[in-house]
Amino acid sequence: MNPLPIRMVVAAALIDRDGRVLLAERPAGKHLAGTWEFPGGKVETGETPEAALIRELREELGIETEASCLAPATFASHAYEHFHLVLMLYVCRKWQGTPHGHDGQRLRWERVNDLFSIDMPPADRPLIGTLAALI
Ligand code: C5P
């Protein structure tokens, strides 16, 4: 049996001045559509995780940040049906612009302790406890 391919994904816990965290809804037609994720996406070949996250935040939310504003927080790995996901989460408190869903995806700001009861992708859920202890 072939091992599952590994997919590296980076995501951000964007924290606002009130200590709330931004979640983005996964669009219809995509894997896990309708769940609320820490925004981010795949690390492309040859990219550093930080460069990938800066690009994803620009493409998905229209905001700009820089590597020095991305603090590695925690990671998780999860075996989805067709691939094994390694998800790295960064805390980000400083960016330029106002996040908005570039592809029309809905956004919401939530207190970290409220994330436990939100329908998040299975790879994201194990990150909540560590994030709650950090912020
Ligand atoms: O967003 P994109 O489709 O590029 O993400 C690649 C994969 O990573 C998807 O299968 C998605 O479900 C997963 N993912 C996740 N948690 C995130 C971001 C992406 O499980 N915060």
Coordinates of N, CA, C and O and ligand atoms in Angstrom, one line a residue:
M1 N 0.8 -1.2 0.0 CA 0.0 0.0 0.0 C 0.9 1.3 0.0 O 1.8 1.4 0.8
N2 N 0.6 2.2 -0.9 CA 1.4 3.4 -0.9 C 1.0 4.3 0.3 O -0.1 4.4 0.7
P3 N 2.0 5.0 0.9 CA 1.7 5.9 2.0 C 1.0 7.1 1.4 O 1.1 7.4 0.2
L4 N 0.2 7.7 2.2 CA -0.5 8.9 1.8 C 0.4 10.0 1.5 O 1.4 10.2 2.2
P5 N 0.2 10.8 0.4 CA 1.1 12.0 0.2 C 0.9 13.0 1.3 O -0.1 13.1 1.9
I6 N 2.0 13.7 1.6 CA 2.0 14.7 2.7 C 1.8 16.0 2.1 O 2.3 16.4 1.0
R7 N 0.8 16.8 2.7 CA 0.5 18.1 2.2 C 0.9 19.1 3.4 O 0.4 18.9 4.5
M8 N 1.7 20.1 3.1 CA 2.1 21.1 4.1 C 1.2 22.3 4.0 O 1.1 22.9 2.9
V9 N 0.5 22.6 5.0 CA -0.4 23.8 5.0 C 0.0 24.7 6.2 O 0.4 24.2 7.3
V10 N 0.0 26.0 5.9 CA 0.3 27.0 6.9 C -1.0 27.8 7.2 O -1.8 28.0 6.3
A11 N -1.2 28.2 8.4 CA -2.4 29.0 8.7 C -2.1 30.0 9.8 O -1.1 29.9 10.5
A12 N -2.9 31.0 9.9 CA -2.7 32.1 10.8 C -3.8 32.2 11.8 O -5.0 32.2 11.4
A13 N -3.4 32.4 13.1 CA -4.4 32.9 14.1 C -4.2 34.4 14.1 O -3.2 34.9 14.7
L14 N -5.0 35.2 13.4 CA -4.9 36.6 13.4 C -5.7 37.1 14.6 O -6.9 36.7 14.8
I15 N -5.0 37.8 15.5 CA -5.6 38.3 16.7 C -5.8 39.8 16.7 O -4.9 40.5 16.4
D16 N -7.1 40.2 17.0 CA -7.3 41.6 16.9 C -7.1 42.3 18.3 O -6.6 41.6 19.2
R17 N -7.3 43.6 18.4 CA -7.0 44.3 19.6 C -7.8 43.8 20.8 O -7.4 44.0 22.0
D18 N -9.0 43.2 20.6 CA -9.8 42.7 21.7 C -9.4 41.2 22.0 O -10.2 40.6 22.8
G19 N -8.4 40.7 21.4 CA -8.0 39.3 21.6 C -8.8 38.3 20.9 O -8.7 37.1 21.3
R20 N -9.6 38.7 19.9 CA -10.4 37.7 19.2 C -9.6 37.2 18.0 O -8.7 37.8 17.5
V21 N -10.0 36.0 17.5 CA -9.3 35.3 16.5 C -10.2 35.3 15.2 O -11.4 35.1 15.3
L22 N -9.6 35.4 14.0 CA -10.3 35.4 12.8 C -10.5 34.0 12.2 O -9.5 33.3 12.1
L23 N -11.7 33.7 11.9 CA -12.0 32.4 11.2 C -12.6 32.7 9.8 O -13.3 33.7 9.6
A24 N -12.2 31.9 8.8 CA -12.8 32.0 7.5 C -13.5 30.7 7.1 O -13.1 29.6 7.4
E25 N -14.7 30.9 6.5 CA -15.5 29.8 6.1 C -14.9 29.2 4.8 O -14.6 29.9 3.8
R26 N -14.8 27.8 4.8 CA -14.3 27.2 3.5 C -15.4 27.2 2.5 O -16.5 26.8 2.8
P27 N -15.0 27.7 1.3 CA -16.1 27.9 0.3 C -16.7 26.7 -0.2 O -16.1 25.6 -0.2
A28 N -17.9 26.8 -0.7 CA -18.7 25.7 -1.4 C -17.8 25.1 -2.5 O -17.1 25.8 -3.2
G29 N -17.9 23.8 -2.6 CA -17.2 23.1 -3.6 C -15.7 22.7 -3.3 O -15.1 21.9 -3.9
K30 N -15.2 23.3 -2.1 CA -13.9 22.9 -1.7 C -14.0 21.8 -0.6 O -15.0 21.6 0.0
H31 N -12.9 21.1 -0.4 CA -12.8 20.1 0.6 C -13.2 20.7 1.9 O -12.8 21.8 2.2
L32 N -14.1 20.1 2.7 CA -14.5 20.6 4.0 C -15.3 21.9 3.9 O -15.2 22.7 4.8
A33 N -16.0 22.1 2.8 CA -16.8 23.3 2.6 C -17.7 23.5 3.8 O -18.3 22.6 4.3
G34 N -17.8 24.8 4.2 CA -18.7 25.2 5.3 C -18.1 25.1 6.7 O -18.7 25.6 7.6
T35 N -16.9 24.5 6.8 CA -16.2 24.5 8.1 C -15.5 25.9 8.2 O -15.2 26.5 7.2
W36 N -15.2 26.2 9.5 CA -14.5 27.5 9.7 C -13.1 27.2 10.1 O -12.8 26.6 11.1
E37 N -12.2 27.8 9.3 CA -10.7 27.4 9.4 C -9.9 28.7 9.9 O -10.3 29.8 9.7
F38 N -8.7 28.4 10.4 CA -7.7 29.4 10.5 C -7.3 29.7 9.1 O -6.9 28.7 8.4
P39 N -7.3 30.9 8.6 CA -7.0 31.1 7.2 C -5.6 30.8 6.8 O -4.7 31.0 7.6
G40 N -5.4 30.2 5.6 CA -4.1 29.8 5.2 C -4.2 28.9 4.0 O -5.2 28.9 3.3
G41 N -3.2 28.2 3.7 CA -3.3 27.2 2.6 C -1.9 26.5 2.4 O -1.0 26.6 3.2
K42 N -1.8 25.9 1.2 CA -0.7 25.0 0.9 C 0.6 25.8 0.7 O 0.7 26.8 0.2
V43 N 1.7 25.1 1.2 CA 3.0 25.6 1.0 C 3.4 25.0 -0.4 O 3.5 23.8 -0.6
E44 N 3.7 25.9 -1.3 CA 4.1 25.5 -2.7 C 5.6 25.0 -2.7 O 6.4 25.5 -1.8
T45 N 6.0 24.2 -3.6 CA 7.4 23.8 -3.7 C 8.3 25.0 -3.8 O 8.1 25.9 -4.6
G46 N 9.3 25.0 -3.0 CA 10.3 26.0 -3.0 C 10.0 27.2 -2.2 O 10.8 28.2 -2.1
E47 N 8.8 27.2 -1.6 CA 8.4 28.3 -0.7 C 8.8 28.0 0.8 O 8.7 26.9 1.2
T48 N 9.1 29.1 1.5 CA 9.2 28.9 3.0 C 7.8 29.0 3.5 O 6.9 29.6 2.9
P49 N 7.6 28.4 4.7 CA 6.2 28.4 5.3 C 5.8 29.9 5.5 O 4.6 30.2 5.2
E50 N 6.7 30.8 5.9 CA 6.3 32.2 6.1 C 5.9 32.9 4.8 O 4.9 33.6 4.8
A51 N 6.7 32.6 3.8 CA 6.4 33.2 2.5 C 5.0 32.7 2.0 O 4.2 33.5 1.4
A52 N 4.8 31.4 2.2 CA 3.5 30.9 1.8 C 2.3 31.5 2.6 O 1.3 31.8 2.0
L53 N 2.5 31.7 3.8 CA 1.4 32.3 4.6 C 1.2 33.8 4.3 O 0.0 34.2 4.1
I54 N 2.3 34.5 4.0 CA 2.1 35.9 3.6 C 1.3 35.9 2.3 O 0.4 36.7 2.1
R55 N 1.7 35.1 1.3 CA 1.0 35.0 0.1 C -0.5 34.6 0.2 O -1.4 35.2 -0.3
E56 N -0.8 33.6 1.1 CA -2.1 33.1 1.3 C -3.0 34.2 1.9 O -4.2 34.4 1.6
L57 N -2.4 35.0 2.9 CA -3.2 36.0 3.5 C -3.5 37.2 2.6 O -4.6 37.8 2.6
R58 N -2.6 37.4 1.7 CA -2.8 38.5 0.6 C -3.9 38.0 -0.3 O -4.8 38.7 -0.6
E59 N -3.8 36.7 -0.8 CA -4.7 36.2 -1.8 C -6.1 36.0 -1.2 O -7.1 36.3 -1.8
E60 N -6.2 35.5 0.0 CA -7.5 35.1 0.6 C -8.2 36.3 1.3 O -9.4 36.4 1.3
L61 N -7.4 37.1 1.9 CA -8.0 38.2 2.8 C -7.7 39.6 2.4 O -8.2 40.5 3.0
G62 N -6.7 39.7 1.5 CA -6.3 41.1 1.0 C -5.6 41.9 2.1 O -5.6 43.1 2.1
I63 N -4.9 41.2 3.0 CA -4.1 41.9 4.0 C -2.6 41.6 3.7 O -2.2 40.6 3.1
E64 N -1.7 42.5 4.2 CA -0.3 42.4 4.1 C 0.3 42.2 5.5 O 0.0 43.0 6.4
T65 N 1.2 41.3 5.6 CA 2.0 41.1 6.8 C 3.4 40.8 6.4 O 3.7 40.7 5.3
E66 N 4.3 40.6 7.4 CA 5.7 40.2 7.1 C 6.1 39.2 8.1 O 5.5 38.9 9.1
A67 N 7.2 38.5 7.7 CA 7.7 37.3 8.4 C 7.9 37.6 9.9 O 7.7 36.8 10.8
S68 N 8.4 38.9 10.2 CA 8.8 39.2 11.6 C 7.5 39.3 12.4 O 7.6 39.4 13.6
C69 N 6.3 39.4 11.8 CA 5.1 39.5 12.5 C 4.4 38.1 12.7 O 3.3 38.0 13.3
L70 N 5.0 37.0 12.2 CA 4.5 35.7 12.3 C 5.2 34.9 13.3 O 6.4 34.5 13.1
A71 N 4.5 34.6 14.4 CA 5.2 33.8 15.5 C 4.7 32.4 15.4 O 3.5 32.1 15.6
P72 N 5.6 31.4 15.2 CA 5.2 30.0 15.1 C 4.6 29.6 16.4 O 5.2 29.9 17.5
A73 N 3.4 29.0 16.4 CA 2.7 28.8 17.6 C 2.6 27.3 17.9 O 3.0 26.8 19.0
T74 N 2.1 26.5 17.0 CA 1.9 25.1 17.2 C 1.6 24.4 15.9 O 1.5 25.1 14.9
F75 N 1.6 23.1 15.9 CA 1.3 22.4 14.6 C 0.5 21.1 15.0 O 0.5 20.7 16.1
A76 N -0.1 20.6 13.9 CA -0.8 19.3 14.1 C -0.7 18.5 12.8 O -0.4 19.1 11.8
S77 N -0.8 17.2 12.9 CA -0.9 16.5 11.7 C -2.2 15.6 11.7 O -2.7 15.2 12.8
H78 N -2.8 15.5 10.5 CA -4.1 14.8 10.5 C -4.1 14.0 9.2 O -3.8 14.5 8.1
A79 N -4.5 12.8 9.2 CA -4.7 11.9 8.0 C -6.1 12.1 7.5 O -7.1 11.6 8.0
Y80 N -6.2 12.9 6.4 CA -7.5 13.0 5.7 C -7.5 11.7 4.8 O -6.6 10.9 4.7
E81 N -8.6 11.6 4.0 CA -8.8 10.3 3.2 C -7.6 10.2 2.2 O -7.1 9.1 2.0
H82 N -7.3 11.2 1.5 CA -6.4 11.1 0.3 C -5.0 11.7 0.6 O -4.2 11.6 -0.3
F83 N -4.8 12.3 1.7 CA -3.5 12.9 2.0 C -3.3 13.1 3.5 O -4.3 13.0 4.2
H84 N -2.1 13.2 3.8 CA -1.8 13.5 5.3 C -1.4 14.9 5.4 O -0.5 15.4 4.7
L85 N -2.1 15.7 6.2 CA -1.9 17.1 6.3 C -1.0 17.4 7.5 O -1.2 16.9 8.6
V86 N 0.0 18.2 7.3 CA 0.8 18.8 8.4 C 0.4 20.3 8.4 O 0.7 21.0 7.4
L87 N -0.2 20.7 9.5 CA -0.7 22.1 9.6 C 0.1 22.9 10.6 O 0.2 22.5 11.8
M88 N 0.7 23.9 10.1 CA 1.5 24.8 11.0 C 0.8 26.1 11.3 O 0.3 26.8 10.3
L89 N 0.6 26.4 12.6 CA -0.2 27.6 12.9 C 0.8 28.7 13.5 O 1.6 28.4 14.3
Y90 N 0.6 29.9 12.9 CA 1.4 31.1 13.4 C 0.4 32.1 14.0 O -0.7 32.2 13.5
V91 N 0.8 32.7 15.1 CA 0.1 33.8 15.6 C 0.5 35.1 14.9 O 1.7 35.4 14.8
C92 N -0.4 35.9 14.6 CA -0.1 37.2 13.9 C -1.0 38.3 14.5 O -2.2 38.2 14.5
R93 N -0.4 39.3 15.0 CA -1.1 40.4 15.6 C -1.0 41.7 14.9 O -1.6 42.7 15.2
K94 N -0.2 41.7 13.8 CA 0.1 43.0 13.1 C 0.0 42.8 11.6 O 0.7 41.9 11.1
W95 N -0.9 43.5 11.0 CA -1.0 43.4 9.5 C -1.5 44.7 9.0 O -2.0 45.6 9.8
Q96 N -1.4 44.9 7.7 CA -2.0 46.1 7.1 C -3.2 45.7 6.3 O -3.2 44.7 5.6
G97 N -4.3 46.6 6.4 CA -5.5 46.3 5.6 C -6.5 45.7 6.5 O -6.3 45.3 7.6
T98 N -7.8 45.7 6.0 CA -8.9 45.0 6.7 C -9.2 43.7 6.0 O -9.5 43.7 4.8
P99 N -9.2 42.6 6.8 CA -9.4 41.3 6.2 C -10.9 41.3 5.6 O -11.8 41.7 6.2
H100 N -10.9 40.8 4.3 CA -12.2 40.5 3.7 C -12.1 39.3 2.8 O -11.0 39.1 2.3
G101 N -13.1 38.5 2.7 CA -13.0 37.3 2.0 C -12.9 37.6 0.5 O -13.9 37.9 -0.2
H102 N -11.7 37.4 -0.1 CA -11.5 37.8 -1.5 C -12.4 37.0 -2.5 O -12.8 37.4 -3.5
D103 N -12.7 35.7 -2.1 CA -13.5 34.9 -3.0 C -14.9 34.9 -2.4 O -15.7 33.9 -2.7
G104 N -15.3 35.8 -1.6 CA -16.7 35.9 -1.1 C -16.9 35.1 0.1 O -18.0 35.0 0.7
Q105 N -15.8 34.5 0.7 CA -16.0 33.6 1.8 C -16.3 34.5 3.1 O -15.8 35.6 3.2
R106 N -17.2 33.9 3.9 CA -17.6 34.7 5.1 C -16.4 34.6 6.2 O -15.7 33.6 6.2
L107 N -16.3 35.7 7.0 CA -15.3 35.7 8.0 C -16.1 36.0 9.4 O -17.1 36.6 9.4
R108 N -15.4 35.6 10.5 CA -16.0 35.9 11.8 C -14.8 36.0 12.8 O -13.8 35.3 12.7
W109 N -15.0 36.9 13.8 CA -14.0 37.1 14.8 C -14.6 36.4 16.1 O -15.7 36.7 16.5
E110 N -13.8 35.6 16.7 CA -14.3 34.8 17.9 C -13.3 34.8 19.0 O -12.1 34.8 18.7
R111 N -13.8 34.7 20.2 CA -12.9 34.5 21.4 C -12.3 33.1 21.3 O -13.1 32.2 20.9
V112 N -11.1 33.0 21.7 CA -10.4 31.7 21.5 C -11.2 30.6 22.2 O -11.3 29.5 21.7
N113 N -11.7 30.9 23.4 CA -12.4 29.8 24.2 C -13.7 29.4 23.5 O -14.3 28.4 23.9
D114 N -14.2 30.2 22.6 CA -15.5 29.9 21.9 C -15.2 29.0 20.7 O -16.1 28.4 20.1
L115 N -13.9 28.8 20.3 CA -13.6 28.0 19.1 C -13.9 26.6 19.3 O -14.2 25.8 18.4
F116 N -13.9 26.1 20.6 CA -14.1 24.7 20.8 C -15.4 24.2 20.3 O -15.6 23.0 20.0
S117 N -16.4 25.1 20.3 CA -17.8 24.7 19.9 C -18.1 25.0 18.5 O -19.3 24.9 18.0
I118 N -17.1 25.5 17.7 CA -17.3 25.8 16.3 C -16.9 24.7 15.4 O -15.9 23.9 15.7
D119 N -17.6 24.5 14.2 CA -17.3 23.4 13.3 C -16.0 23.8 12.5 O -16.1 24.4 11.5
M120 N -14.9 23.4 13.0 CA -13.6 23.6 12.3 C -13.1 22.3 11.7 O -13.5 21.3 12.1
P121 N -12.2 22.5 10.7 CA -11.7 21.2 10.1 C -11.0 20.4 11.1 O -10.4 20.9 12.1
P122 N -11.0 19.1 11.0 CA -10.4 18.2 12.0 C -8.9 18.5 12.3 O -8.4 18.3 13.4
A123 N -8.2 19.0 11.3 CA -6.8 19.3 11.5 C -6.6 20.5 12.4 O -5.6 20.6 13.1
D124 N -7.6 21.4 12.3 CA -7.4 22.7 13.1 C -7.8 22.5 14.6 O -7.3 23.2 15.4
R125 N -8.7 21.6 14.8 CA -9.3 21.5 16.2 C -8.2 21.3 17.3 O -8.3 21.9 18.3
P126 N -7.2 20.4 17.0 CA -6.3 20.1 18.1 C -5.4 21.3 18.4 O -4.7 21.3 19.4
L127 N -5.4 22.4 17.5 CA -4.6 23.5 17.8 C -5.2 24.5 18.7 O -4.5 25.4 19.3
I128 N -6.5 24.4 19.0 CA -7.2 25.4 19.8 C -6.7 25.5 21.2 O -6.5 26.6 21.8
G129 N -6.5 24.3 21.8 CA -6.0 24.3 23.2 C -4.7 25.0 23.4 O -4.6 25.8 24.3
T130 N -3.7 24.7 22.5 CA -2.4 25.4 22.6 C -2.6 26.9 22.4 O -2.0 27.7 23.1
L131 N -3.4 27.2 21.4 CA -3.6 28.7 21.1 C -4.2 29.4 22.3 O -3.8 30.5 22.7
A132 N -5.2 28.7 23.0 CA -5.8 29.3 24.1 C -4.8 29.6 25.2 O -4.9 30.6 26.0
A133 N -3.8 28.7 25.4 CA -2.8 28.8 26.4 C -1.8 29.9 26.1 O -1.2 30.5 27.0
L134 N -1.7 30.2 24.8 CA -0.7 31.2 24.3 C -1.1 32.6 24.3 O -0.3 33.5 24.5
I135 N -2.4 32.9 24.1 CA -2.9 34.2 23.9 C -3.8 34.8 25.0 O -4.2 34.0 25.9
Ligands
C5P1 O1 -7.2 26.0 1.3 P1 -6.7 24.8 0.6 O2 -7.7 24.0 -0.1 O3 -5.5 25.1 -0.3 O4 -6.1 23.8 1.8 C1 -5.5 22.6 1.4 C2 -6.0 21.5 2.4 O5 -5.7 21.9 3.7 C3 -7.5 21.3 2.3 O6 -7.7 20.0 2.2 C4 -8.0 21.9 3.6 O7 -9.1 21.2 4.0 C5 -6.9 21.8 4.5 N1 -6.8 22.9 5.5 C6 -7.1 22.6 6.8 N2 -7.1 23.6 7.7 C7 -6.8 24.9 7.4 C8 -6.4 25.2 6.0 C9 -6.5 24.1 5.1 O8 -7.4 21.4 7.2 N3 -6.7 25.9 8.3

